[in-house]
JSON list of C-alpha atoms in Angstrom, two decimals:
[
{"chain": "A", "resi": 1, "resn": "ALA", "atom": "CA", "xyz": [-3.41, -7.19, 3.30]},
{"chain": "A", "resi": 2, "resn": "GLN", "atom": "CA", "xyz": [-5.73, -10.08, 4.30]},
{"chain": "A", "resi": 3, "resn": "THR", "atom": "CA", "xyz": [-9.14, -10.22, 3.16]},
{"chain": "A", "resi": 4, "resn": "VAL", "atom": "CA", "xyz": [-12.18, -12.39, 4.27]},
{"chain": "A", "resi": 5, "resn": "THR", "atom": "CA", "xyz": [-14.93, -13.16, 1.94]},
{"chain": "A", "resi": 6, "resn": "GLN", "atom": "CA", "xyz": [-18.37, -14.46, 2.75]},
{"chain": "A", "resi": 7, "resn": "SER", "atom": "CA", "xyz": [-20.18, -14.98, -0.61]},
{"chain": "A", "resi": 8, "resn": "GLN", "atom": "CA", "xyz": [-23.61, -16.01, 0.63]},
{"chain": "A", "resi": 9, "resn": "PRO", "atom": "CA", "xyz": [-25.47, -12.90, 2.19]},
{"chain": "A", "resi": 10, "resn": "GLU", "atom": "CA", "xyz": [-28.43, -15.26, 3.10]},
{"chain": "A", "resi": 11, "resn": "MET", "atom": "CA", "xyz": [-28.82, -18.95, 3.76]},
{"chain": "A", "resi": 12, "resn": "SER", "atom": "CA", "xyz": [-31.99, -21.00, 4.95]},
{"chain": "A", "resi": 13, "resn": "VAL", "atom": "CA", "xyz": [-32.05, -24.41, 6.48]},
{"chain": "A", "resi": 14, "resn": "GLN", "atom": "CA", "xyz": [-34.97, -26.50, 7.87]},
{"chain": "A", "resi": 15, "resn": "GLU", "atom": "CA", "xyz": [-34.97, -27.12, 11.43]},
{"chain": "A", "resi": 16, "resn": "ALA", "atom": "CA", "xyz": [-33.04, -30.37, 12.22]},
{"chain": "A", "resi": 17, "resn": "GLU", "atom": "CA", "xyz": [-31.20, -30.23, 8.93]},
{"chain": "A", "resi": 18, "resn": "THR", "atom": "CA", "xyz": [-27.60, -29.39, 8.22]},
{"chain": "A", "resi": 19, "resn": "VAL", "atom": "CA", "xyz": [-26.30, -26.20, 6.53]},
{"chain": "A", "resi": 20, "resn": "THR", "atom": "CA", "xyz": [-22.73, -25.08, 5.54]},
{"chain": "A", "resi": 21, "resn": "LEU", "atom": "CA", "xyz": [-21.68, -21.58, 5.39]},
{"chain": "A", "resi": 22, "resn": "SER", "atom": "CA", "xyz": [-18.74, -20.72, 3.47]},
{"chain": "A", "resi": 23, "resn": "CYS", "atom": "CA", "xyz": [-15.84, -18.33, 3.98]},
{"chain": "A", "resi": 24, "resn": "THR", "atom": "CA", "xyz": [-12.61, -17.72, 1.97]},
{"chain": "A", "resi": 25, "resn": "TYR", "atom": "CA", "xyz": [-9.78, -15.65, 2.93]},
{"chain": "A", "resi": 26, "resn": "ASP", "atom": "CA", "xyz": [-6.51, -14.19, 1.41]},
{"chain": "A", "resi": 27, "resn": "THR", "atom": "CA", "xyz": [-3.22, -14.01, 3.06]},
{"chain": "A", "resi": 28, "resn": "SER", "atom": "CA", "xyz": [0.52, -14.50, 2.73]},
{"chain": "A", "resi": 29, "resn": "GLU", "atom": "CA", "xyz": [1.07, -15.50, 6.37]},
{"chain": "A", "resi": 30, "resn": "SER", "atom": "CA", "xyz": [1.53, -19.09, 7.28]},
{"chain": "A", "resi": 31, "resn": "ASP", "atom": "CA", "xyz": [0.43, -19.02, 10.99]},
{"chain": "A", "resi": 32, "resn": "TYR", "atom": "CA", "xyz": [-3.09, -17.49, 11.79]},
{"chain": "A", "resi": 33, "resn": "TYR", "atom": "CA", "xyz": [-6.35, -18.17, 13.45]},
{"chain": "A", "resi": 34, "resn": "LEU", "atom": "CA", "xyz": [-9.88, -18.32, 12.01]},
{"chain": "A", "resi": 35, "resn": "PHE", "atom": "CA", "xyz": [-12.96, -17.66, 13.86]},
{"chain": "A", "resi": 36, "resn": "TRP", "atom": "CA", "xyz": [-16.81, -18.01, 13.41]},
{"chain": "A", "resi": 37, "resn": "TYR", "atom": "CA", "xyz": [-18.80, -15.56, 15.36]},
{"chain": "A", "resi": 38, "resn": "LYS", "atom": "CA", "xyz": [-22.60, -15.68, 15.69]},
{"chain": "A", "resi": 39, "resn": "GLN", "atom": "CA", "xyz": [-24.64, -12.41, 16.02]},
{"chain": "A", "resi": 40, "resn": "PRO", "atom": "CA", "xyz": [-28.25, -13.09, 16.98]},
{"chain": "A", "resi": 41, "resn": "PRO", "atom": "CA", "xyz": [-31.01, -10.55, 16.95]},
{"chain": "A", "resi": 42, "resn": "SER", "atom": "CA", "xyz": [-29.82, -9.12, 20.27]},
{"chain": "A", "resi": 43, "resn": "ARG", "atom": "CA", "xyz": [-26.67, -8.11, 18.33]},
{"chain": "A", "resi": 44, "resn": "GLN", "atom": "CA", "xyz": [-24.03, -9.41, 20.88]},
{"chain": "A", "resi": 45, "resn": "MET", "atom": "CA", "xyz": [-21.26, -11.27, 18.94]},
{"chain": "A", "resi": 46, "resn": "ILE", "atom": "CA", "xyz": [-20.66, -14.55, 20.36]},
{"chain": "A", "resi": 47, "resn": "LEU", "atom": "CA", "xyz": [-17.72, -16.82, 19.54]},
{"chain": "A", "resi": 48, "resn": "VAL", "atom": "CA", "xyz": [-18.79, -20.10, 17.90]},
{"chain": "A", "resi": 49, "resn": "ILE", "atom": "CA", "xyz": [-15.64, -21.91, 16.95]},
{"chain": "A", "resi": 50, "resn": "ARG", "atom": "CA", "xyz": [-11.94, -21.44, 16.14]},
{"chain": "A", "resi": 51, "resn": "GLN", "atom": "CA", "xyz": [-9.46, -22.98, 14.03]},
{"chain": "A", "resi": 52, "resn": "GLU", "atom": "CA", "xyz": [-5.53, -22.82, 14.31]},
{"chain": "A", "resi": 53, "resn": "ALA", "atom": "CA", "xyz": [-4.00, -22.77, 10.94]},
{"chain": "A", "resi": 54, "resn": "TYR", "atom": "CA", "xyz": [-1.24, -25.13, 11.71]},
{"chain": "A", "resi": 55, "resn": "LYS", "atom": "CA", "xyz": [-3.55, -27.68, 12.92]},
{"chain": "A", "resi": 56, "resn": "GLN", "atom": "CA", "xyz": [-4.69, -30.00, 10.25]},
{"chain": "A", "resi": 57, "resn": "GLN", "atom": "CA", "xyz": [-7.68, -31.40, 12.32]},
{"chain": "A", "resi": 58, "resn": "ASN", "atom": "CA", "xyz": [-10.84, -29.50, 11.96]},
{"chain": "A", "resi": 59, "resn": "ALA", "atom": "CA", "xyz": [-12.26, -27.98, 15.07]},
{"chain": "A", "resi": 60, "resn": "THR", "atom": "CA", "xyz": [-15.47, -29.08, 16.48]},
{"chain": "A", "resi": 61, "resn": "GLU", "atom": "CA", "xyz": [-17.75, -27.67, 19.12]},
{"chain": "A", "resi": 62, "resn": "ASN", "atom": "CA", "xyz": [-20.91, -29.75, 19.62]},
{"chain": "A", "resi": 63, "resn": "ARG", "atom": "CA", "xyz": [-23.22, -29.37, 16.55]},
{"chain": "A", "resi": 64, "resn": "PHE", "atom": "CA", "xyz": [-20.75, -26.88, 15.02]},
{"chain": "A", "resi": 65, "resn": "SER", "atom": "CA", "xyz": [-17.69, -28.14, 13.05]},
{"chain": "A", "resi": 66, "resn": "VAL", "atom": "CA", "xyz": [-15.46, -26.40, 10.47]},
{"chain": "A", "resi": 67, "resn": "ASN", "atom": "CA", "xyz": [-14.01, -27.64, 7.05]},
{"chain": "A", "resi": 68, "resn": "PHE", "atom": "CA", "xyz": [-10.51, -25.99, 7.02]},
{"chain": "A", "resi": 69, "resn": "GLN", "atom": "CA", "xyz": [-8.92, -26.17, 3.57]},
{"chain": "A", "resi": 70, "resn": "LYS", "atom": "CA", "xyz": [-5.66, -24.32, 4.12]},
{"chain": "A", "resi": 71, "resn": "ALA", "atom": "CA", "xyz": [-4.25, -24.64, 0.67]},
{"chain": "A", "resi": 72, "resn": "ALA", "atom": "CA", "xyz": [-7.56, -23.38, -0.96]},
{"chain": "A", "resi": 73, "resn": "LYS", "atom": "CA", "xyz": [-7.78, -20.76, 1.87]},
{"chain": "A", "resi": 74, "resn": "SER", "atom": "CA", "xyz": [-11.24, -21.90, 2.79]},
{"chain": "A", "resi": 75, "resn": "PHE", "atom": "CA", "xyz": [-13.03, -22.13, 6.13]},
{"chain": "A", "resi": 76, "resn": "SER", "atom": "CA", "xyz": [-16.50, -23.28, 6.20]},
{"chain": "A", "resi": 77, "resn": "LEU", "atom": "CA", "xyz": [-19.00, -23.62, 9.05]},
{"chain": "A", "resi": 78, "resn": "LYS", "atom": "CA", "xyz": [-21.31, -26.65, 9.28]},
{"chain": "A", "resi": 79, "resn": "ILE", "atom": "CA", "xyz": [-24.17, -26.65, 11.47]},
{"chain": "A", "resi": 80, "resn": "SER", "atom": "CA", "xyz": [-25.75, -29.92, 12.15]},
{"chain": "A", "resi": 81, "resn": "ASP", "atom": "CA", "xyz": [-29.26, -30.68, 13.40]},
{"chain": "A", "resi": 82, "resn": "SER", "atom": "CA", "xyz": [-30.22, -26.91, 13.09]},
{"chain": "A", "resi": 83, "resn": "GLN", "atom": "CA", "xyz": [-32.22, -25.38, 15.67]},
{"chain": "A", "resi": 84, "resn": "LEU", "atom": "CA", "xyz": [-34.44, -22.33, 15.61]},
{"chain": "A", "resi": 85, "resn": "GLY", "atom": "CA", "xyz": [-31.99, -20.62, 18.00]},
{"chain": "A", "resi": 86, "resn": "ASP", "atom": "CA", "xyz": [-29.24, -20.82, 15.46]},
{"chain": "A", "resi": 87, "resn": "ALA", "atom": "CA", "xyz": [-30.91, -18.27, 13.42]},
{"chain": "A", "resi": 88, "resn": "ALA", "atom": "CA", "xyz": [-28.64, -15.30, 13.27]},
{"chain": "A", "resi": 89, "resn": "MET", "atom": "CA", "xyz": [-25.73, -13.41, 11.29]},
{"chain": "A", "resi": 90, "resn": "TYR", "atom": "CA", "xyz": [-22.57, -15.49, 11.19]},
{"chain": "A", "resi": 91, "resn": "PHE", "atom": "CA", "xyz": [-19.33, -13.76, 10.60]},
{"chain": "A", "resi": 92, "resn": "CYS", "atom": "CA", "xyz": [-16.09, -15.31, 9.49]},
{"chain": "A", "resi": 93, "resn": "ALA", "atom": "CA", "xyz": [-13.04, -13.68, 11.06]},
{"chain": "A", "resi": 94, "resn": "TYR", "atom": "CA", "xyz": [-9.25, -13.86, 10.27]},
{"chain": "A", "resi": 95, "resn": "ARG", "atom": "CA", "xyz": [-6.72, -13.02, 13.02]},
{"chain": "A", "resi": 96, "resn": "SER", "atom": "CA", "xyz": [-3.75, -11.43, 11.51]},
{"chain": "A", "resi": 97, "resn": "ALA", "atom": "CA", "xyz": [-0.10, -11.75, 12.97]},
{"chain": "A", "resi": 98, "resn": "TRP", "atom": "CA", "xyz": [1.11, -9.95, 16.18]},
{"chain": "A", "resi": 99, "resn": "THR", "atom": "CA", "xyz": [1.81, -6.21, 15.28]},
{"chain": "A", "resi": 100, "resn": "SER", "atom": "CA", "xyz": [2.34, -3.39, 17.62]},
{"chain": "A", "resi": 101, "resn": "GLY", "atom": "CA", "xyz": [1.14, -5.22, 20.75]},
{"chain": "A", "resi": 102, "resn": "THR", "atom": "CA", "xyz": [-1.92, -6.86, 19.29]},
{"chain": "A", "resi": 103, "resn": "TYR", "atom": "CA", "xyz": [-3.40, -9.04, 16.99]},
{"chain": "A", "resi": 104, "resn": "LYS", "atom": "CA", "xyz": [-5.93, -7.56, 14.45]},
{"chain": "A", "resi": 105, "resn": "TYR", "atom": "CA", "xyz": [-9.05, -9.24, 13.45]},
{"chain": "A", "resi": 106, "resn": "ILE", "atom": "CA", "xyz": [-10.52, -8.89, 9.90]},
{"chain": "A", "resi": 107, "resn": "PHE", "atom": "CA", "xyz": [-14.34, -9.73, 9.53]},
{"chain": "A", "resi": 108, "resn": "GLY", "atom": "CA", "xyz": [-16.20, -10.85, 6.51]},
{"chain": "A", "resi": 109, "resn": "THR", "atom": "CA", "xyz": [-19.52, -9.16, 5.66]},
{"chain": "A", "resi": 110, "resn": "GLY", "atom": "CA", "xyz": [-21.81, -11.91, 7.36]},
{"chain": "A", "resi": 111, "resn": "THR", "atom": "CA", "xyz": [-23.98, -14.66, 6.27]},
{"chain": "A", "resi": 112, "resn": "ARG", "atom": "CA", "xyz": [-27.82, -14.37, 7.66]},
{"chain": "A", "resi": 113, "resn": "LEU", "atom": "CA", "xyz": [-29.04, -17.76, 8.49]},
{"chain": "A", "resi": 114, "resn": "LYS", "atom": "CA", "xyz": [-32.72, -18.34, 8.65]},
{"chain": "A", "resi": 115, "resn": "VAL", "atom": "CA", "xyz": [-34.20, -21.59, 10.40]},
{"chain": "A", "resi": 116, "resn": "LEU", "atom": "CA", "xyz": [-37.37, -22.73, 9.21]},
{"chain": "A", "resi": 117, "resn": "ALA", "atom": "CA", "xyz": [-39.63, -24.61, 11.34]},
{"chain": "B", "resi": 1, "resn": "SER", "atom": "CA", "xyz": [-15.35, -14.85, 34.92]},
{"chain": "B", "resi": 2, "resn": "GLN", "atom": "CA", "xyz": [-14.78, -11.98, 32.63]},
{"chain": "B", "resi": 3, "resn": "THR", "atom": "CA", "xyz": [-17.65, -9.66, 31.58]},
{"chain": "B", "resi": 4, "resn": "ILE", "atom": "CA", "xyz": [-17.85, -6.63, 29.38]},
{"chain": "B", "resi": 5, "resn": "HIS", "atom": "CA", "xyz": [-20.32, -3.78, 29.70]},
{"chain": "B", "resi": 6, "resn": "GLN", "atom": "CA", "xyz": [-21.27, -1.27, 27.21]},
{"chain": "B", "resi": 7, "resn": "TRP", "atom": "CA", "xyz": [-23.62, 1.75, 27.77]},
{"chain": "B", "resi": 8, "resn": "PRO", "atom": "CA", "xyz": [-25.77, 3.23, 26.70]},
{"chain": "B", "resi": 9, "resn": "ALA", "atom": "CA", "xyz": [-27.62, 0.46, 24.89]},
{"chain": "B", "resi": 10, "resn": "THR", "atom": "CA", "xyz": [-29.20, 2.79, 22.54]},
{"chain": "B", "resi": 11, "resn": "LEU", "atom": "CA", "xyz": [-28.53, 6.61, 21.75]},
{"chain": "B", "resi": 12, "resn": "VAL", "atom": "CA", "xyz": [-30.44, 8.90, 19.44]},
{"chain": "B", "resi": 13, "resn": "GLN", "atom": "CA", "xyz": [-28.32, 12.25, 18.82]},
{"chain": "B", "resi": 14, "resn": "PRO", "atom": "CA", "xyz": [-28.76, 15.20, 16.60]},
{"chain": "B", "resi": 15, "resn": "VAL", "atom": "CA", "xyz": [-26.08, 16.00, 14.16]},
{"chain": "B", "resi": 16, "resn": "GLY", "atom": "CA", "xyz": [-23.50, 18.26, 15.59]},
{"chain": "B", "resi": 17, "resn": "SER", "atom": "CA", "xyz": [-23.84, 17.02, 18.99]},
{"chain": "B", "resi": 18, "resn": "PRO", "atom": "CA", "xyz": [-21.12, 15.40, 21.11]},
{"chain": "B", "resi": 19, "resn": "LEU", "atom": "CA", "xyz": [-20.80, 11.85, 21.71]},
{"chain": "B", "resi": 20, "resn": "SER", "atom": "CA", "xyz": [-19.53, 9.57, 24.69]},
{"chain": "B", "resi": 21, "resn": "LEU", "atom": "CA", "xyz": [-19.72, 5.72, 24.71]},
{"chain": "B", "resi": 22, "resn": "GLU", "atom": "CA", "xyz": [-18.36, 3.73, 27.50]},
{"chain": "B", "resi": 23, "resn": "CYS", "atom": "CA", "xyz": [-17.13, 0.15, 27.73]},
{"chain": "B", "resi": 24, "resn": "THR", "atom": "CA", "xyz": [-15.85, -1.63, 31.01]},
{"chain": "B", "resi": 25, "resn": "VAL", "atom": "CA", "xyz": [-14.39, -5.06, 31.41]},
{"chain": "B", "resi": 26, "resn": "GLU", "atom": "CA", "xyz": [-14.59, -7.04, 34.60]},
{"chain": "B", "resi": 27, "resn": "GLY", "atom": "CA", "xyz": [-12.74, -10.10, 35.78]},
{"chain": "B", "resi": 28, "resn": "THR", "atom": "CA", "xyz": [-9.36, -9.49, 33.93]},
{"chain": "B", "resi": 29, "resn": "SER", "atom": "CA", "xyz": [-6.40, -7.23, 34.11]},
{"chain": "B", "resi": 30, "resn": "ASN", "atom": "CA", "xyz": [-4.58, -5.34, 31.31]},
{"chain": "B", "resi": 31, "resn": "PRO", "atom": "CA", "xyz": [-6.74, -6.47, 28.60]},
{"chain": "B", "resi": 32, "resn": "ASN", "atom": "CA", "xyz": [-6.36, -5.35, 24.96]},
{"chain": "B", "resi": 33, "resn": "LEU", "atom": "CA", "xyz": [-9.56, -3.27, 24.14]},
{"chain": "B", "resi": 34, "resn": "TYR", "atom": "CA", "xyz": [-11.02, -2.49, 20.67]},
{"chain": "B", "resi": 35, "resn": "TRP", "atom": "CA", "xyz": [-13.82, -0.32, 19.31]},
{"chain": "B", "resi": 36, "resn": "TYR", "atom": "CA", "xyz": [-15.63, -1.57, 16.07]},
{"chain": "B", "resi": 37, "resn": "ARG", "atom": "CA", "xyz": [-18.46, 0.01, 14.08]},
{"chain": "B", "resi": 38, "resn": "GLN", "atom": "CA", "xyz": [-20.94, -2.04, 12.16]},
{"chain": "B", "resi": 39, "resn": "ALA", "atom": "CA", "xyz": [-23.08, -0.27, 9.62]},
{"chain": "B", "resi": 40, "resn": "ALA", "atom": "CA", "xyz": [-26.24, -1.73, 8.63]},
{"chain": "B", "resi": 41, "resn": "GLY", "atom": "CA", "xyz": [-25.98, -4.91, 6.50]},
{"chain": "B", "resi": 42, "resn": "ARG", "atom": "CA", "xyz": [-22.11, -4.80, 6.76]},
{"chain": "B", "resi": 43, "resn": "GLY", "atom": "CA", "xyz": [-19.24, -6.45, 8.58]},
{"chain": "B", "resi": 44, "resn": "LEU", "atom": "CA", "xyz": [-17.15, -4.99, 11.59]},
{"chain": "B", "resi": 45, "resn": "GLN", "atom": "CA", "xyz": [-14.79, -2.22, 10.81]},
{"chain": "B", "resi": 46, "resn": "LEU", "atom": "CA", "xyz": [-11.99, -1.68, 13.56]},
{"chain": "B", "resi": 47, "resn": "LEU", "atom": "CA", "xyz": [-11.89, 1.98, 14.62]},
{"chain": "B", "resi": 48, "resn": "PHE", "atom": "CA", "xyz": [-9.55, 2.02, 17.74]},
{"chain": "B", "resi": 49, "resn": "TYR", "atom": "CA", "xyz": [-7.61, -0.55, 19.61]},
{"chain": "B", "resi": 50, "resn": "SER", "atom": "CA", "xyz": [-5.60, -0.01, 23.05]},
{"chain": "B", "resi": 51, "resn": "VAL", "atom": "CA", "xyz": [-2.81, -2.16, 24.41]},
{"chain": "B", "resi": 52, "resn": "GLY", "atom": "CA", "xyz": [-2.56, -0.23, 27.68]},
{"chain": "B", "resi": 53, "resn": "ILE", "atom": "CA", "xyz": [-3.61, 2.92, 29.57]},
{"chain": "B", "resi": 54, "resn": "GLY", "atom": "CA", "xyz": [-3.42, 6.11, 27.62]},
{"chain": "B", "resi": 55, "resn": "GLN", "atom": "CA", "xyz": [-2.16, 3.87, 24.42]},
{"chain": "B", "resi": 56, "resn": "ILE", "atom": "CA", "xyz": [-4.51, 4.39, 21.53]},
{"chain": "B", "resi": 57, "resn": "SER", "atom": "CA", "xyz": [-4.25, 3.39, 18.03]},
{"chain": "B", "resi": 58, "resn": "SER", "atom": "CA", "xyz": [-6.50, 4.47, 15.22]},
{"chain": "B", "resi": 59, "resn": "GLU", "atom": "CA", "xyz": [-7.37, 2.50, 12.17]},
{"chain": "B", "resi": 60, "resn": "VAL", "atom": "CA", "xyz": [-9.48, 4.78, 10.29]},
{"chain": "B", "resi": 61, "resn": "PRO", "atom": "CA", "xyz": [-9.43, 8.55, 9.95]},
{"chain": "B", "resi": 62, "resn": "GLN", "atom": "CA", "xyz": [-12.72, 10.07, 11.16]},
{"chain": "B", "resi": 63, "resn": "ASN", "atom": "CA", "xyz": [-14.25, 12.51, 13.53]},
{"chain": "B", "resi": 64, "resn": "LEU", "atom": "CA", "xyz": [-14.19, 10.05, 16.48]},
{"chain": "B", "resi": 65, "resn": "SER", "atom": "CA", "xyz": [-11.44, 9.46, 19.10]},
{"chain": "B", "resi": 66, "resn": "ALA", "atom": "CA", "xyz": [-11.09, 7.10, 21.80]},
{"chain": "B", "resi": 67, "resn": "SER", "atom": "CA", "xyz": [-9.48, 7.12, 25.33]},
{"chain": "B", "resi": 68, "resn": "ARG", "atom": "CA", "xyz": [-8.51, 4.64, 27.95]},
{"chain": "B", "resi": 69, "resn": "PRO", "atom": "CA", "xyz": [-8.15, 6.46, 31.24]},
{"chain": "B", "resi": 70, "resn": "GLN", "atom": "CA", "xyz": [-8.26, 3.27, 33.27]},
{"chain": "B", "resi": 71, "resn": "ASP", "atom": "CA", "xyz": [-7.02, -0.27, 32.79]},
{"chain": "B", "resi": 72, "resn": "ARG", "atom": "CA", "xyz": [-10.47, -1.69, 32.17]},
{"chain": "B", "resi": 73, "resn": "GLN", "atom": "CA", "xyz": [-12.24, 1.29, 30.74]},
{"chain": "B", "resi": 74, "resn": "PHE", "atom": "CA", "xyz": [-12.51, 2.44, 27.02]},
{"chain": "B", "resi": 75, "resn": "ILE", "atom": "CA", "xyz": [-14.21, 5.56, 25.77]},
{"chain": "B", "resi": 76, "resn": "LEU", "atom": "CA", "xyz": [-15.39, 6.48, 22.36]},
{"chain": "B", "resi": 77, "resn": "SER", "atom": "CA", "xyz": [-16.24, 9.97, 21.70]},
{"chain": "B", "resi": 78, "resn": "SER", "atom": "CA", "xyz": [-16.77, 12.75, 19.28]},
{"chain": "B", "resi": 79, "resn": "LYS", "atom": "CA", "xyz": [-17.00, 16.51, 19.44]},
{"chain": "B", "resi": 80, "resn": "LYS", "atom": "CA", "xyz": [-19.55, 16.72, 16.80]},
{"chain": "B", "resi": 81, "resn": "LEU", "atom": "CA", "xyz": [-21.50, 13.84, 15.40]},
{"chain": "B", "resi": 82, "resn": "LEU", "atom": "CA", "xyz": [-22.21, 13.40, 11.59]},
{"chain": "B", "resi": 83, "resn": "LEU", "atom": "CA", "xyz": [-24.99, 11.56, 10.00]},
{"chain": "B", "resi": 84, "resn": "SER", "atom": "CA", "xyz": [-22.67, 8.86, 8.75]},
{"chain": "B", "resi": 85, "resn": "ASP", "atom": "CA", "xyz": [-21.63, 8.12, 12.58]},
{"chain": "B", "resi": 86, "resn": "SER", "atom": "CA", "xyz": [-24.94, 6.17, 12.67]},
{"chain": "B", "resi": 87, "resn": "GLY", "atom": "CA", "xyz": [-24.27, 2.49, 13.40]},
{"chain": "B", "resi": 88, "resn": "PHE", "atom": "CA", "xyz": [-23.96, -0.23, 15.99]},
{"chain": "B", "resi": 89, "resn": "TYR", "atom": "CA", "xyz": [-20.73, 0.02, 18.11]},
{"chain": "B", "resi": 90, "resn": "LEU", "atom": "CA", "xyz": [-19.12, -3.09, 19.75]},
{"chain": "B", "resi": 91, "resn": "CYS", "atom": "CA", "xyz": [-16.32, -2.89, 22.14]},
{"chain": "B", "resi": 92, "resn": "ALA", "atom": "CA", "xyz": [-14.21, -5.95, 22.54]},
{"chain": "B", "resi": 93, "resn": "TRP", "atom": "CA", "xyz": [-11.50, -7.33, 24.90]},
{"chain": "B", "resi": 94, "resn": "SER", "atom": "CA", "xyz": [-8.80, -9.79, 24.73]},
{"chain": "B", "resi": 95, "resn": "VAL", "atom": "CA", "xyz": [-6.15, -11.03, 26.97]},
{"chain": "B", "resi": 96, "resn": "LEU", "atom": "CA", "xyz": [-2.89, -12.14, 25.59]},
{"chain": "B", "resi": 97, "resn": "ALA", "atom": "CA", "xyz": [-2.91, -15.79, 26.16]},
{"chain": "B", "resi": 98, "resn": "GLY", "atom": "CA", "xyz": [-0.23, -17.01, 23.58]},
{"chain": "B", "resi": 99, "resn": "GLU", "atom": "CA", "xyz": [-1.52, -18.16, 20.39]},
{"chain": "B", "resi": 100, "resn": "GLY", "atom": "CA", "xyz": [-4.78, -18.81, 21.74]},
{"chain": "B", "resi": 101, "resn": "GLU", "atom": "CA", "xyz": [-5.79, -15.24, 22.11]},
{"chain": "B", "resi": 102, "resn": "THR", "atom": "CA", "xyz": [-9.47, -14.62, 21.04]},
{"chain": "B", "resi": 103, "resn": "GLN", "atom": "CA", "xyz": [-11.63, -11.48, 21.17]},
{"chain": "B", "resi": 104, "resn": "TYR", "atom": "CA", "xyz": [-14.85, -11.23, 23.23]},
{"chain": "B", "resi": 105, "resn": "PHE", "atom": "CA", "xyz": [-17.39, -8.79, 22.45]},
{"chain": "B", "resi": 106, "resn": "GLY", "atom": "CA", "xyz": [-19.63, -6.67, 24.50]},
{"chain": "B", "resi": 107, "resn": "PRO", "atom": "CA", "xyz": [-23.48, -6.02, 24.18]},
{"chain": "B", "resi": 108, "resn": "GLY", "atom": "CA", "xyz": [-23.15, -3.16, 21.77]},
{"chain": "B", "resi": 109, "resn": "THR", "atom": "CA", "xyz": [-24.60, 0.30, 21.52]},
{"chain": "B", "resi": 110, "resn": "ARG", "atom": "CA", "xyz": [-26.97, 1.43, 18.75]},
{"chain": "B", "resi": 111, "resn": "LEU", "atom": "CA", "xyz": [-26.40, 5.05, 17.71]},
{"chain": "B", "resi": 112, "resn": "LEU", "atom": "CA", "xyz": [-28.76, 6.90, 15.42]},
{"chain": "B", "resi": 113, "resn": "VAL", "atom": "CA", "xyz": [-27.64, 10.29, 14.45]},
{"chain": "B", "resi": 114, "resn": "LEU", "atom": "CA", "xyz": [-30.37, 12.53, 12.92]}
]
């Protein structure tokens, strides 16, 4: 079974600085997707970025980028020019193979990011 | 564009009372629907998913049940709530779009069982 591990329960970053959130996963599948979701205080989960495992190029969405190391099974999220609105819980997620008409998502336990003014 | 609604937003219920949480999706057809629970300080646990009307798959044995009476409606229920049912319940949807399928979440329901 696949697992997702986020080893940093909490991180802090100064406004305008860069921070990297770590995520590792375990799987025997070769094709899969990885995601980062943001959960602000409102608690609605918002998709931040996704990465296709068969693509070597790291995904980028504005100030958010990932460092995807497939061999190491590592998927870290880099937030550049941190803003106060980035303060949230961040979840790493793994999308498993198609089974019984759906994909299943396995989530890590999250990293709480604090942004200091 | 697609939107997903959940209600109620917050619910306080006594132990042993029934539960009904509703999730509806607009702007899409035949979505896959999911119920997750998030306990305090933890990640998301998949409870149920549905790939079509009347089709429910359960991931975790519990006193909760789910139903999908309409294409874009997903209901989470319980006949008798337990203290351990407290948590934040999230509904999510996805539409099969080849390899690019992604789940999108509703605003959630905060349930407190006393």
